[in-house]
mmCIF file of C-alpha atoms in Angstrom:
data_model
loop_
_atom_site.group_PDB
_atom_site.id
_atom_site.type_symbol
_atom_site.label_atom_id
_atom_site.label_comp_id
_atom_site.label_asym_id
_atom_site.label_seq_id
_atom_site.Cartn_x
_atom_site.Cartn_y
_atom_site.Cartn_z
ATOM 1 C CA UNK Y 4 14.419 -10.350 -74.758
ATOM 2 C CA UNK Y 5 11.849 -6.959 -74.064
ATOM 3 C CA UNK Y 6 12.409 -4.095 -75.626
ATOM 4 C CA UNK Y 7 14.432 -1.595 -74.007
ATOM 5 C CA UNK Y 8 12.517 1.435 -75.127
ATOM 6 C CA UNK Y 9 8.508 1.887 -76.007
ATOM 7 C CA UNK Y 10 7.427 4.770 -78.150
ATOM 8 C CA UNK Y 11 4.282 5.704 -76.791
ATOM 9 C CA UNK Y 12 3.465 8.545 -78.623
ATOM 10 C CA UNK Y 13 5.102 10.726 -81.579
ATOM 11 C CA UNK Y 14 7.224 13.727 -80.404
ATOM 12 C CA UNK Y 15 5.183 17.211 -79.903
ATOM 13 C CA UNK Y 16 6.411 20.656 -80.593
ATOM 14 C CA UNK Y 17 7.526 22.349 -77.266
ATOM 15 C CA UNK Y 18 7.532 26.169 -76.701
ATOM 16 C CA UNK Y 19 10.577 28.362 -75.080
ATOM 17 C CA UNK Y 20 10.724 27.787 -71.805
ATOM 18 C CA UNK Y 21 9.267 24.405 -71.582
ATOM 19 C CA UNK Y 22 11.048 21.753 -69.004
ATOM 20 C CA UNK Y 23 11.179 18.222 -70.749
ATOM 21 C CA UNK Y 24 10.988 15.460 -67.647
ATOM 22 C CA UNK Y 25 12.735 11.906 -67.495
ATOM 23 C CA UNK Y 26 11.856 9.926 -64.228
ATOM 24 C CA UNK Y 27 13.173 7.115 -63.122
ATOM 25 C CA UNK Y 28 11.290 4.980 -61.000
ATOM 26 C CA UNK Y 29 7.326 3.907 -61.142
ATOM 27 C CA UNK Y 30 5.976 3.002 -57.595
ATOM 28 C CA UNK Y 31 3.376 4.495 -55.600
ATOM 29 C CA UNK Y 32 5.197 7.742 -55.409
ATOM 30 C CA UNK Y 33 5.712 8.284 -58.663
ATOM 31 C CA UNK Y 34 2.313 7.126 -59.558
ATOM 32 C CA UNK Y 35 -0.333 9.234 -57.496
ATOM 33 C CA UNK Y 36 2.288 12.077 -56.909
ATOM 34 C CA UNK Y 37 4.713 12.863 -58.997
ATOM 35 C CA UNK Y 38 3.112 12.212 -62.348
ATOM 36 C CA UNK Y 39 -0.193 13.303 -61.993
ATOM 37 C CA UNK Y 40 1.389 16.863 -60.753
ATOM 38 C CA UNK Y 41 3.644 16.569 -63.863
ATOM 39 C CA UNK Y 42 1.240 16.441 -66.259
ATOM 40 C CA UNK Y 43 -1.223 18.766 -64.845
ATOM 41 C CA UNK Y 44 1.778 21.077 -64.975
ATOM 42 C CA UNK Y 45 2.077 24.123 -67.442
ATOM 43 C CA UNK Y 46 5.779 24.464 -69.075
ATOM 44 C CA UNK Y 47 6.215 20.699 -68.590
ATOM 45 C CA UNK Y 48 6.383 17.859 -70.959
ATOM 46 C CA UNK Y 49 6.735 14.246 -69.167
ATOM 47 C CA UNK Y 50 9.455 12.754 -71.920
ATOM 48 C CA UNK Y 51 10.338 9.527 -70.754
ATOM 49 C CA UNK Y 52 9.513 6.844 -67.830
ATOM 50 C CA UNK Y 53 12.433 4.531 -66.792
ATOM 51 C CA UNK Y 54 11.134 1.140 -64.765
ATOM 52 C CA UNK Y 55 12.381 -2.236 -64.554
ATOM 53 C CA UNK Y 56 9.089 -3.555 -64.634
ATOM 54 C CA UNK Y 57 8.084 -3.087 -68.541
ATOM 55 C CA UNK Y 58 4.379 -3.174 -67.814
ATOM 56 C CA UNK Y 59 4.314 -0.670 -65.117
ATOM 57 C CA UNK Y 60 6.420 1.537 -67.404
ATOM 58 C CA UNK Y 61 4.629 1.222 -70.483
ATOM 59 C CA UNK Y 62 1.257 1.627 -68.377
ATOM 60 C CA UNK Y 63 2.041 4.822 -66.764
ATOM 61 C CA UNK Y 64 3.376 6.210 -70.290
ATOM 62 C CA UNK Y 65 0.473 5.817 -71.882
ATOM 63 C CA UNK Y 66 -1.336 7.347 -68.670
ATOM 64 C CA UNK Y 67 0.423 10.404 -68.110
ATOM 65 C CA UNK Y 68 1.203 11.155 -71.412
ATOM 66 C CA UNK Y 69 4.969 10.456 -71.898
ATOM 67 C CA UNK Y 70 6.524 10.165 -75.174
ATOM 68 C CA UNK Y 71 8.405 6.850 -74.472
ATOM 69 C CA UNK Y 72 9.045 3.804 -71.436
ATOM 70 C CA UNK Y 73 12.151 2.128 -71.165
ATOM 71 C CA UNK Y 74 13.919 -0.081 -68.766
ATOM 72 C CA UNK Y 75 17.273 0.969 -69.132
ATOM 73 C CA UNK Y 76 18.183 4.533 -67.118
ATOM 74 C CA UNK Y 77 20.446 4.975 -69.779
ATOM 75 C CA UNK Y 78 17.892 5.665 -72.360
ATOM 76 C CA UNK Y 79 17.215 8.671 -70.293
ATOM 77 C CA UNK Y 80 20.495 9.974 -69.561
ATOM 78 C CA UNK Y 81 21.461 9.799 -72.877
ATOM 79 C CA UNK Y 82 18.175 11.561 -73.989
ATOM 80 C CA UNK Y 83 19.320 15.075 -75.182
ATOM 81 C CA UNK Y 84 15.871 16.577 -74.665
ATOM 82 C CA UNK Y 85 15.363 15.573 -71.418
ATOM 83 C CA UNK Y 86 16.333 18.834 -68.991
ATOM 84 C CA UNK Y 87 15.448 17.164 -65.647
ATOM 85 C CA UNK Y 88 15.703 13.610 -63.501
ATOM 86 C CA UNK Y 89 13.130 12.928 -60.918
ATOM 87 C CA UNK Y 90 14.622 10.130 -59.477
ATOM 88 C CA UNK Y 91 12.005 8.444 -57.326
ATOM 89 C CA UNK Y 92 13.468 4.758 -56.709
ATOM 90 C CA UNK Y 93 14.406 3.138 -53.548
ATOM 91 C CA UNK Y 94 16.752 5.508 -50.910
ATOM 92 C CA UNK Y 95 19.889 3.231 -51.418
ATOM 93 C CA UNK Y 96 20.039 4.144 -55.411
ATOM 94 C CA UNK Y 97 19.455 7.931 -54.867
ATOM 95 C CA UNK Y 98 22.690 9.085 -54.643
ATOM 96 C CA UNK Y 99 24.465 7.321 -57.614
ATOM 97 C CA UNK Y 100 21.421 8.012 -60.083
ATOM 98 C CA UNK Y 101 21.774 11.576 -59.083
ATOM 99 C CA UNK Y 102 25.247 11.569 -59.679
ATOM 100 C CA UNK Y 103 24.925 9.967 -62.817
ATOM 101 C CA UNK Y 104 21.908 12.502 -63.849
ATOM 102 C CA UNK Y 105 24.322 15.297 -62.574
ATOM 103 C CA UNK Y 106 27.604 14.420 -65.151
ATOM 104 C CA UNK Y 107 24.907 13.887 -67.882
ATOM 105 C CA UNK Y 108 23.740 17.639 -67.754
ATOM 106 C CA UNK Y 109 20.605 17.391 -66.104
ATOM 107 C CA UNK Y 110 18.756 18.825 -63.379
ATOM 108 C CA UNK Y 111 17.478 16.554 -60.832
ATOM 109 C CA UNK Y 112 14.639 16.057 -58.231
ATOM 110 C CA UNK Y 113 15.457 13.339 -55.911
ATOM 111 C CA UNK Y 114 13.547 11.870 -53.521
ATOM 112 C CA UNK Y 115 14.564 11.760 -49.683
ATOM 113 C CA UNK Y 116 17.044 10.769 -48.575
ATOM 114 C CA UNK Y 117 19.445 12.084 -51.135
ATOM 115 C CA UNK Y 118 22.077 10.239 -49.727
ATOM 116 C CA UNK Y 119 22.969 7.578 -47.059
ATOM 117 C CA UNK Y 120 26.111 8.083 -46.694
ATOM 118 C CA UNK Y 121 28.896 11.119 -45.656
ATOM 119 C CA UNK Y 122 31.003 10.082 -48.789
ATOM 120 C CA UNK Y 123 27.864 10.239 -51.300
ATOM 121 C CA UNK Y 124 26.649 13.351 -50.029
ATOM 122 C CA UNK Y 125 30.610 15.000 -50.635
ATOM 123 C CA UNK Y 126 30.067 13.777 -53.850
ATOM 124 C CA UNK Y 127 27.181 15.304 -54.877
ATOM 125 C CA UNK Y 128 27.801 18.621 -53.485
ATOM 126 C CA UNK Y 129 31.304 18.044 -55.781
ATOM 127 C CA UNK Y 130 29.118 17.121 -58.717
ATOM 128 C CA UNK Y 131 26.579 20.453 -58.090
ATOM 129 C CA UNK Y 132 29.507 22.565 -58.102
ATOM 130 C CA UNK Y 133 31.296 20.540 -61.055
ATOM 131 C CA UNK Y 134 28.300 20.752 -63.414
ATOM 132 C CA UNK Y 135 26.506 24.024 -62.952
ATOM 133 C CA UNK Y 136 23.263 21.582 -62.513
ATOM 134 C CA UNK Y 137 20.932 21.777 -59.561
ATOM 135 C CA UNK Y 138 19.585 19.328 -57.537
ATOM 136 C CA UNK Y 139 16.758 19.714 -55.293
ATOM 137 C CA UNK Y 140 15.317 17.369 -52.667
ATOM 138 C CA UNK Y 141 11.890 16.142 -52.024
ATOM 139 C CA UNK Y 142 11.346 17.848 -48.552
ATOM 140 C CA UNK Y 143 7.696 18.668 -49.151
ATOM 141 C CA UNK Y 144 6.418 19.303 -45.815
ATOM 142 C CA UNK Y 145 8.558 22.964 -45.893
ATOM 143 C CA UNK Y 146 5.984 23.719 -48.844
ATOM 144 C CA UNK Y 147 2.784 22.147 -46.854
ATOM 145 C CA UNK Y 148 0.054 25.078 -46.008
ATOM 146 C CA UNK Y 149 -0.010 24.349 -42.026
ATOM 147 C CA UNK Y 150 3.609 24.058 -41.733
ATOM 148 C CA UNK Y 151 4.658 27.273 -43.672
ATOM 149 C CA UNK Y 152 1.828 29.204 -41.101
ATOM 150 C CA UNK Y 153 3.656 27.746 -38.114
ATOM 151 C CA UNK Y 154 6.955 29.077 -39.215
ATOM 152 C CA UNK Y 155 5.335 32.455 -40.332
ATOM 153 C CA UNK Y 156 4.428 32.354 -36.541
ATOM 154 C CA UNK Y 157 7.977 31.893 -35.087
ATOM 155 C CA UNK Y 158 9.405 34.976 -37.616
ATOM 156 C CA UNK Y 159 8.786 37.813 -35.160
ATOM 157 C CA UNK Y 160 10.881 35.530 -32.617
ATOM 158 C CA UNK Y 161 13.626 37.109 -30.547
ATOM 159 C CA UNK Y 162 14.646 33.663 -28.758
ATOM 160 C CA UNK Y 163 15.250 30.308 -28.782
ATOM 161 C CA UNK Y 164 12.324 27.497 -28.980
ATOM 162 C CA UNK Y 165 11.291 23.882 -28.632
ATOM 163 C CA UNK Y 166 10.213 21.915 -30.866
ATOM 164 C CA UNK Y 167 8.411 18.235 -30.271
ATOM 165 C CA UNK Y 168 8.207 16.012 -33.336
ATOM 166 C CA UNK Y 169 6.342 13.116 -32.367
ATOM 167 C CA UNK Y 170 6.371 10.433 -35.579
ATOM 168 C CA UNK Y 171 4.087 6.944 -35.794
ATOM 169 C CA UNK Y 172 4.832 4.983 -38.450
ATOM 170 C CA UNK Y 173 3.314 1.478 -38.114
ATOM 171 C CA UNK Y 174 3.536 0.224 -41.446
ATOM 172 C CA UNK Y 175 7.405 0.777 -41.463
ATOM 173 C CA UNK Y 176 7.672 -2.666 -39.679
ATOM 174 C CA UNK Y 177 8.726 -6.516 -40.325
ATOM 175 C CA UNK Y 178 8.906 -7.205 -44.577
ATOM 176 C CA UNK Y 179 8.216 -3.561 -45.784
ATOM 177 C CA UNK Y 180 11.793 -2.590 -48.138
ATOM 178 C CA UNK Y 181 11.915 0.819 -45.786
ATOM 179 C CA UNK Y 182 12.490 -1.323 -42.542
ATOM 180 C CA UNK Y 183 15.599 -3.106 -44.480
ATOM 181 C CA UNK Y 184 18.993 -1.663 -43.105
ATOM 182 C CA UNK Y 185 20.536 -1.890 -46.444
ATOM 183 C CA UNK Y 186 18.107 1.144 -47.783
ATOM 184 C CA UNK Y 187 18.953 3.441 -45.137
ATOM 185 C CA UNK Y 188 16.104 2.172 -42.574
ATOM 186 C CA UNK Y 189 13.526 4.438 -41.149
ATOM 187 C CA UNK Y 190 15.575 7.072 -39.940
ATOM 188 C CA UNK Y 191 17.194 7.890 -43.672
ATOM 189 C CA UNK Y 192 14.356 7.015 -45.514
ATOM 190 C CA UNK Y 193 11.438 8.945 -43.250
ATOM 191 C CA UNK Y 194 13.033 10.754 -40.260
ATOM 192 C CA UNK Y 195 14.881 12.903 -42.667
ATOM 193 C CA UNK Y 196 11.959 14.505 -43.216
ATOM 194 C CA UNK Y 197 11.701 15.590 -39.871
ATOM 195 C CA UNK Y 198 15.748 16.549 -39.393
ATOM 196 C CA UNK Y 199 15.089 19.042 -42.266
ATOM 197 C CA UNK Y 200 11.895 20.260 -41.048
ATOM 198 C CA UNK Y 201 12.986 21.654 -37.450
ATOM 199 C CA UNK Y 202 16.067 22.919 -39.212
ATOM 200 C CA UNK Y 203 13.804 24.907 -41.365
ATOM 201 C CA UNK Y 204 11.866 26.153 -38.692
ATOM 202 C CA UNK Y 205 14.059 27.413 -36.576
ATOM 203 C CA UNK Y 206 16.189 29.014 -39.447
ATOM 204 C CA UNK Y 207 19.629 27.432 -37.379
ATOM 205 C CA UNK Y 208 21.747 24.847 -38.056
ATOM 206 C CA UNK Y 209 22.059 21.695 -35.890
ATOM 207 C CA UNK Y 210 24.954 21.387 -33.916
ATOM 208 C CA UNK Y 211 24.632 18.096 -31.575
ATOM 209 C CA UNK Y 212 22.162 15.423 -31.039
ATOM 210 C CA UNK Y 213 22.044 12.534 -28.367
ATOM 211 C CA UNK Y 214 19.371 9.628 -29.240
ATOM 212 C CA UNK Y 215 18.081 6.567 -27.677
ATOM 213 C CA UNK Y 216 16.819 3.830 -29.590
ATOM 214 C CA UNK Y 217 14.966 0.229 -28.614
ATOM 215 C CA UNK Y 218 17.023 -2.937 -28.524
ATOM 216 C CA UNK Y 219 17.194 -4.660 -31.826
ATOM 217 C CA UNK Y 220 15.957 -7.988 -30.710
ATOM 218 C CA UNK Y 221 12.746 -10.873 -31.363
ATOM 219 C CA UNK Y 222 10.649 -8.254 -30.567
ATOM 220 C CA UNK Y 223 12.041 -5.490 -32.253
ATOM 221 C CA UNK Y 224 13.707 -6.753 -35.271
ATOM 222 C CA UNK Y 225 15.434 -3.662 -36.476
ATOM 223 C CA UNK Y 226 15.220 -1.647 -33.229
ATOM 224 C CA UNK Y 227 17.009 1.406 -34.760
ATOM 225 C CA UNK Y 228 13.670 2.608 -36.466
ATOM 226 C CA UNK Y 229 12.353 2.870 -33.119
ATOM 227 C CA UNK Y 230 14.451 6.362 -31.595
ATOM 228 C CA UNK Y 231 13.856 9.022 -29.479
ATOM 229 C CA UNK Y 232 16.334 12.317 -30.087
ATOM 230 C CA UNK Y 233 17.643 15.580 -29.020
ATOM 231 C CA UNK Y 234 19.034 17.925 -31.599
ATOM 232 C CA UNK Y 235 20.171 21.196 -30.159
ATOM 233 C CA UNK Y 236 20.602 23.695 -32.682
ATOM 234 C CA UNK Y 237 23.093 26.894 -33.515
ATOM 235 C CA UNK Y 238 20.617 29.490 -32.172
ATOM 236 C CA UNK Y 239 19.842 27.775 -28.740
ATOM 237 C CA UNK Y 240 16.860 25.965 -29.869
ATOM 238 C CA UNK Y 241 16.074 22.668 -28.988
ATOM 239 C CA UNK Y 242 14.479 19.694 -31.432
ATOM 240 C CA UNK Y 243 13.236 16.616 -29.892
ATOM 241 C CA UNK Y 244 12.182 13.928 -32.199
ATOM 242 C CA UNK Y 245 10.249 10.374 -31.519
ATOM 243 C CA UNK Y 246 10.160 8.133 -34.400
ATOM 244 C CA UNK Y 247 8.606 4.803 -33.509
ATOM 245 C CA UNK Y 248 7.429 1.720 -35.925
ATOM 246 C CA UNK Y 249 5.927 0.024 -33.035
ATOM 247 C CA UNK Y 250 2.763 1.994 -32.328
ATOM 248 C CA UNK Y 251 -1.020 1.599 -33.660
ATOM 249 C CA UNK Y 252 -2.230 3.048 -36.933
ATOM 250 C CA UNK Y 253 -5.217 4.612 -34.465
ATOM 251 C CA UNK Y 254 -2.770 6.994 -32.627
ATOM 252 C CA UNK Y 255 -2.151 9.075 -35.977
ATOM 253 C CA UNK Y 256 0.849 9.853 -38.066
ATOM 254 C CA UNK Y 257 2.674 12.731 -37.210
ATOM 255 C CA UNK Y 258 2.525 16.175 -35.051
ATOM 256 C CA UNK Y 259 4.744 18.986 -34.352
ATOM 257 C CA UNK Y 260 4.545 21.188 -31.650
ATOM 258 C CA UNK Y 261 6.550 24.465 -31.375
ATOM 259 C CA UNK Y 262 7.073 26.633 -27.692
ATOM 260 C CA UNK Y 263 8.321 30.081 -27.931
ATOM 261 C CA UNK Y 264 7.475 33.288 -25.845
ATOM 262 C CA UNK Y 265 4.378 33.018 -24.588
ATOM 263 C CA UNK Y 266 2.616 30.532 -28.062
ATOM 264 C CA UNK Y 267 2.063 27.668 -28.806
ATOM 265 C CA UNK Y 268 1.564 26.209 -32.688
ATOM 266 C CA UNK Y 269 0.913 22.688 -33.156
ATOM 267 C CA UNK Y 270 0.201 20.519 -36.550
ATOM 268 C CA UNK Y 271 -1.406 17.527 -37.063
ATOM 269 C CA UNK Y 272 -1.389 15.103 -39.928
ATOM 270 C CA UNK Y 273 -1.078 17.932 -42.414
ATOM 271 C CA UNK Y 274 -4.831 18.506 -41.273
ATOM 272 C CA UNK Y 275 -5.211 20.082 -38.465
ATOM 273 C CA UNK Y 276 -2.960 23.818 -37.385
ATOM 274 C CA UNK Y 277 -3.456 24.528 -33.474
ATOM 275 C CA UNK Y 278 -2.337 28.030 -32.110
ATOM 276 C CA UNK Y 279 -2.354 29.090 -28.548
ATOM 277 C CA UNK Y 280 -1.430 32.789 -27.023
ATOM 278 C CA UNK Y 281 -3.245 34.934 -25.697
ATOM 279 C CA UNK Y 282 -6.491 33.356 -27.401
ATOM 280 C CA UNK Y 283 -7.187 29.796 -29.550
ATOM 281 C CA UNK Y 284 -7.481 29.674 -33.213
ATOM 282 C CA UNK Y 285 -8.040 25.846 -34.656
ATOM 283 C CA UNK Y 286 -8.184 25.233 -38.262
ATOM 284 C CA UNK Y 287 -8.516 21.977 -39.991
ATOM 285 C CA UNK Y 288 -8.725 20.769 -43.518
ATOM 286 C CA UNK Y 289 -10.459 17.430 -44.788
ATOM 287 C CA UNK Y 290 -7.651 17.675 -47.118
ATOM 288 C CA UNK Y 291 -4.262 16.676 -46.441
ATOM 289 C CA UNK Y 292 -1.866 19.101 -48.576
ATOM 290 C CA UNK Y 293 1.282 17.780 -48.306
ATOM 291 C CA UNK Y 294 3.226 20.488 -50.450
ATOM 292 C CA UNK Y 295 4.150 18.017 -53.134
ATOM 293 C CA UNK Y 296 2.583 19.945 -56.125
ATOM 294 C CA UNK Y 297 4.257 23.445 -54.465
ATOM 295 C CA UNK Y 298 7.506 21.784 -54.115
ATOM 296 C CA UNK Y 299 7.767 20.547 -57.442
ATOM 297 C CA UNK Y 300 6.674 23.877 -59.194
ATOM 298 C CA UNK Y 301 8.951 26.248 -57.060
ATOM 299 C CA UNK Y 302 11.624 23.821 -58.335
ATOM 300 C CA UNK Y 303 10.818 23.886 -61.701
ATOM 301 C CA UNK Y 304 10.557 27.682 -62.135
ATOM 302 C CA UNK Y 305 13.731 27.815 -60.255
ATOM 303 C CA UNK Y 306 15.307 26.085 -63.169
ATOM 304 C CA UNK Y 307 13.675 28.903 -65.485
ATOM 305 C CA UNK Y 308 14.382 31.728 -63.473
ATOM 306 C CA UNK Y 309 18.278 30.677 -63.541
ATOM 307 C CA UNK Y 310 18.210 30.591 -59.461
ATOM 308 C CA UNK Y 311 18.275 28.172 -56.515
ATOM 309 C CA UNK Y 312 16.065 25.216 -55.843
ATOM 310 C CA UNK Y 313 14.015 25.603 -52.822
ATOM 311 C CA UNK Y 314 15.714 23.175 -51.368
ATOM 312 C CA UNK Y 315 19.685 22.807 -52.239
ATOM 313 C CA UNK Y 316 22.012 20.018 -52.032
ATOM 314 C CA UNK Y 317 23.619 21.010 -48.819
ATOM 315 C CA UNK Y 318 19.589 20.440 -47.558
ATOM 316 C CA UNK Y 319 20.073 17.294 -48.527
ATOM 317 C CA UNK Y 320 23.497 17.076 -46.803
ATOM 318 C CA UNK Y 321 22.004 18.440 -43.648
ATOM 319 C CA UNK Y 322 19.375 15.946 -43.536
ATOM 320 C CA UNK Y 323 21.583 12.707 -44.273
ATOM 321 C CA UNK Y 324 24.432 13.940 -41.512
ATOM 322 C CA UNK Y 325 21.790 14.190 -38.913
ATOM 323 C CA UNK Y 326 20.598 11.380 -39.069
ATOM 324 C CA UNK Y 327 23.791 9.358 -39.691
ATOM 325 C CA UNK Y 328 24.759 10.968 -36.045
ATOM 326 C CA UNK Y 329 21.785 10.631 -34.699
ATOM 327 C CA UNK Y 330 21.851 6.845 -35.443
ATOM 328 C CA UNK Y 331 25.750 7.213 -34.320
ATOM 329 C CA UNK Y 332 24.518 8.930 -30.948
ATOM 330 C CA UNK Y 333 22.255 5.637 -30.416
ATOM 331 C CA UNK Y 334 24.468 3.170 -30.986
ATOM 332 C CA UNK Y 335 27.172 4.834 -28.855
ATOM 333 C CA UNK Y 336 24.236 6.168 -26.044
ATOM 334 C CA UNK Y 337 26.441 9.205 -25.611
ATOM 335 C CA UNK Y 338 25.896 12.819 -27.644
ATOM 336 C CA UNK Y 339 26.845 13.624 -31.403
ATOM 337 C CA UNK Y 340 28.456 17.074 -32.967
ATOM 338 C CA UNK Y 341 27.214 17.570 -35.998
ATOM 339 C CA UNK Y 342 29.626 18.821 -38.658
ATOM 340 C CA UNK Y 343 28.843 20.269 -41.727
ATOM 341 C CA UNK Y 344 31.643 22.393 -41.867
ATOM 342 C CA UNK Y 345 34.613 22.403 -43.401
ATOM 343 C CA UNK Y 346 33.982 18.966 -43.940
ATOM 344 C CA UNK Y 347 30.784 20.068 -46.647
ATOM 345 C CA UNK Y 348 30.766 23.093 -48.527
ATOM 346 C CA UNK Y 349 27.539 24.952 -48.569
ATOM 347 C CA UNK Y 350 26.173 25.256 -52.225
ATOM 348 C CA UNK Y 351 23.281 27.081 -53.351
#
């Protein structure tokens, strides 16, 4: 029978102020993301790494520099010197480690989607409220450098825009976990991202959507990662987003394109920022900053500084509902409200 919990290393003295990390979850994510950022990060001791797979854990403990490994997620709940959860496992065990990190006292950072469901996402926002914790959600592309300058070029904006989200995401396709309907599919697990993203633009929240989506079929085996939507939003703005699996790796990942009086500001791939007025700027990076490290740091001296995450549970809430009507919309070929209120009480 393995061990449920490898020391890796004796405890060391921690100054005021320092945040003590459990995570839960070692795949790709956790591994060229979240820890490296972790343990590059000042005020931050990496306490304890939870996966079911004992030699990933124990690997990535002695790698990053935790004090322990353990299989059990208990071990880390019922660690009293761990102050936070990063909860980076598979979308369809978000929401109930986050509740469970929530009644134990901790803070968490949860990887999208925080919830698949309307009834998880009442629960959590119930279980912010309940425990005084916070909970923030891993929406990094609000903290990426080319999307915060196209916002910072809609601020001046007296009126209403559109924007055109145009997603390609190949490898989501035939035995990958993401394209399984039982972890939320495509749309929960990746489209969030974009949900969130136009709702953070525009500053308004989304009232209605109407979607289209390919026939689930031979060809398309899980059609409903395959959409095309229309989210029209409390200010008069308009969101359109195409999310396909079906495309080539050649046609890139993702842009965004935003139309408002007279501009034009379009990303690329986290590389590339494209603004037409009255003249053309281009810039591009060789570098794709994705916002991760930003994210995570704003979030953690949020938790110092006594005040909201960056991005609050009802974020997470507005991401989940959107796409659970948006899917809804599809299935039903005819528009979707979309109703945060009363039903979901904002909170932070």
């Amino acid at each position: 029978m393995p061990r449920k919990r490898v020391d890796v290393r004796t405890p060391r003295p921690h100054g005021s102020g320092t945040l003590r990390v459990g995570l839960v979850g070692a795949g790709n994510l956790a591994r060229w993301v979240h820890l490296p950022i972790l343990q590059k990060m000042a005020g931050v001791e990496i306490r304890g790494v939870c996966s079911t797979s004992g030699a990933r854990g124990l690997s990535y403990a002695k790698r990053f520099g935790a004090q322990y490994c353990c299989a059990e997620y208990d071990e880390i709940l019922n660690d009293r010197d761990v102050d936070v959860v990063f909860v980076l496992t598979r979308n369809q065990h978000h929401a109930a480690q986050t509740l469970a990190a929530l009644q134990a006292g901790k803070h968490v950072f949860v990887e999208k989607p925080m919830a698949l469901t309307r009834e998880e996402c009442r629960t959590l926002e119930q279980a912010v409220r309940d425990t005084g914790r916070q909970v923030t959600v891993g929406f990094n592309r609000r903290f990426a450098p080319f999307y915060r300058e196209q916002k910072a070029r809609l601020q001046a904006r007296s009126s209403p825009v559109v924007i055109n989200c145009r997603v390609n995401s190949p490898g989501i396709s035939g035995a990958y976990w993401m394209a399984d309907p039982s972890t939320g599919g495509a749309i929960l697990g990746e489209a969030c991202h974009f949900v969130d993203l136009m709702h953070w633009l525009v500053e308004a929240e989304p009232v209605s959507v109407s979607a289209f989506s390919l026939p689930t079929g031979n060809v398309h085996p899980v059609g409903e990662n395959n959409i095309v939507s229309s989210f029209r939003f409390s200010d008069g703005s308009i969101g359109n987003l195409t999310y396909c699996t079906v495309g080539s790796r050649t046609s890139g990942g993702e842009r965004v394109e935003v139309f408002g009086e007279g501009v034009g500001v379009m990303t690329e791939d986290f590389t590339r920022l494209d603004v037409r007025a009255a003249a053309r700027r281009t810039r591009s990076s060789w570098w794709a900053d994705k916002g991760y490290a930003e994210l995570v740091g704003s979030f953690m001296q949020s938790l110092r500084d006594g005040k909201a995450p960056p991005v609050t549970v009802h974020d997470g809430t507005r991401a989940t509902i959107g796409c659970l009507d948006m899917l809804e919309s599809a299935r039903g070929s005819e528009p979707r409200p979309i109703v945060l209120q009363p039903d979901f009480e904002r909170v932070g």
